[in-house]
XYZ file of C-alpha atoms in Angstrom:
142
model
C 143.110 118.254 122.852
C 140.539 120.428 121.135
C 137.213 119.226 119.754
C 138.288 120.145 116.207
C 141.133 117.612 116.489
C 138.816 114.728 117.431
C 135.526 115.511 115.665
C 134.201 114.011 112.448
C 133.664 116.533 109.670
C 131.549 114.303 107.424
C 128.234 115.139 109.051
C 125.089 113.499 107.740
C 122.159 115.912 107.599
C 118.471 115.655 106.780
C 115.973 118.426 106.208
C 113.343 119.009 108.882
C 110.658 118.418 106.227
C 111.962 114.903 105.516
C 110.049 111.848 106.665
C 111.475 109.220 108.986
C 111.744 106.628 106.206
C 114.010 108.825 104.068
C 116.035 109.870 107.137
C 116.537 106.214 108.097
C 117.621 105.393 104.530
C 120.127 108.256 104.584
C 121.547 107.106 107.911
C 121.828 103.508 106.663
C 123.503 104.594 103.406
C 126.134 106.503 105.374
C 126.525 103.887 108.109
C 125.735 106.304 110.941
C 123.426 106.173 113.936
C 122.238 109.763 113.703
C 121.724 112.724 111.410
C 121.670 116.420 112.162
C 118.315 117.950 111.242
C 118.457 121.258 109.389
C 115.851 123.903 108.627
C 116.694 126.436 105.926
C 120.296 125.261 106.157
C 120.614 125.818 109.912
C 121.089 122.931 112.372
C 118.000 122.644 114.587
C 117.990 119.122 116.003
C 119.218 115.566 115.714
C 117.517 112.316 114.854
C 118.978 109.119 116.245
C 118.331 105.411 115.978
C 116.688 105.651 119.394
C 114.315 108.361 118.146
C 113.318 106.100 115.241
C 112.766 103.119 117.553
C 110.621 105.197 119.897
C 108.548 106.523 116.988
C 108.027 102.996 115.682
C 106.997 101.739 119.109
C 104.402 104.408 119.878
C 102.610 104.694 116.548
C 101.110 102.476 113.891
C 101.908 105.036 111.202
C 104.364 104.055 108.468
C 107.782 105.721 108.736
C 107.043 107.521 105.454
C 104.216 109.376 107.246
C 106.239 110.507 110.272
C 107.915 113.915 109.843
C 111.457 114.122 111.202
C 110.686 117.479 112.864
C 108.068 115.756 115.062
C 110.449 113.184 116.545
C 113.877 114.837 116.447
C 115.668 115.689 119.662
C 115.820 119.450 120.082
C 117.147 121.906 120.876
C 120.372 120.652 119.349
C 123.136 120.225 121.923
C 126.331 121.773 120.625
C 129.945 122.552 121.342
C 132.526 124.703 119.598
C 135.548 123.430 117.665
C 137.788 125.401 120.041
C 136.383 123.724 123.155
C 138.473 121.062 124.835
C 137.488 117.433 124.461
C 137.384 117.330 128.250
C 134.721 120.069 128.274
C 132.753 118.227 125.576
C 132.904 114.966 127.552
C 131.768 116.788 130.677
C 128.786 118.225 128.791
C 127.953 114.810 127.334
C 128.082 113.197 130.771
C 126.089 115.979 132.406
C 123.314 115.784 129.823
C 123.465 112.003 129.152
C 124.425 112.510 125.502
C 126.411 110.322 123.119
C 127.167 113.063 120.612
C 127.378 116.823 120.217
C 127.062 118.872 117.057
C 130.080 121.107 116.553
C 129.148 124.610 115.455
C 131.098 127.715 114.630
C 128.553 130.492 114.987
C 125.528 129.112 113.128
C 127.630 126.915 110.836
C 127.660 123.172 111.408
C 131.312 122.131 111.108
C 131.319 118.644 112.595
C 130.076 116.201 115.168
C 131.894 114.667 118.108
C 130.730 111.320 119.407
C 131.734 108.875 122.081
C 133.256 106.817 119.245
C 135.454 109.776 118.207
C 136.622 110.176 121.788
C 137.436 106.479 122.149
C 139.243 106.541 118.797
C 141.423 109.368 120.145
C 141.852 107.844 123.611
C 145.594 107.217 123.291
C 146.284 110.778 122.125
C 144.114 112.177 124.909
C 145.918 110.034 127.479
C 149.341 111.210 126.259
C 148.114 114.804 126.416
C 146.887 114.332 129.997
C 150.220 112.795 131.062
C 152.109 115.676 129.454
C 149.942 118.233 131.244
C 150.471 116.423 134.527
C 154.249 116.460 134.027
C 154.190 120.187 133.248
C 152.077 120.829 136.317
C 154.497 118.853 138.500
C 157.438 120.889 137.173
C 155.557 124.139 137.668
C 154.673 123.227 141.251
C 158.279 122.232 142.054
C 159.518 125.591 140.707
C 157.309 127.537 143.119
């Protein structure tokens, strides 16, 4: 299965000049745990609930005074829509990530998260079984 078949295309974004309060409001309004941070329309980082919690724990500043660009995770970890979900999972595991931005060139086209992968678990399992059956037939024909 390819990333484009499992990813979410409704990506929540915030500008790098935004403050943490407005970013948190945006995330809450959309019911998501993260937002891709953009600068001049290009994806440059990600802000997560964890980033917000860390910022709140280490400073006495109000969220409205904390710029997103100062606390976002960057560089943005990405994958391509044509990559396999298996490759995306491997990258997530290797880098201890829960989500990857999906980019086509410099264009943000989606996001793939652990939730997306779990949601597609049955399809992925069927695909793996099918591949295994094909491999078994191929090996018996040799």
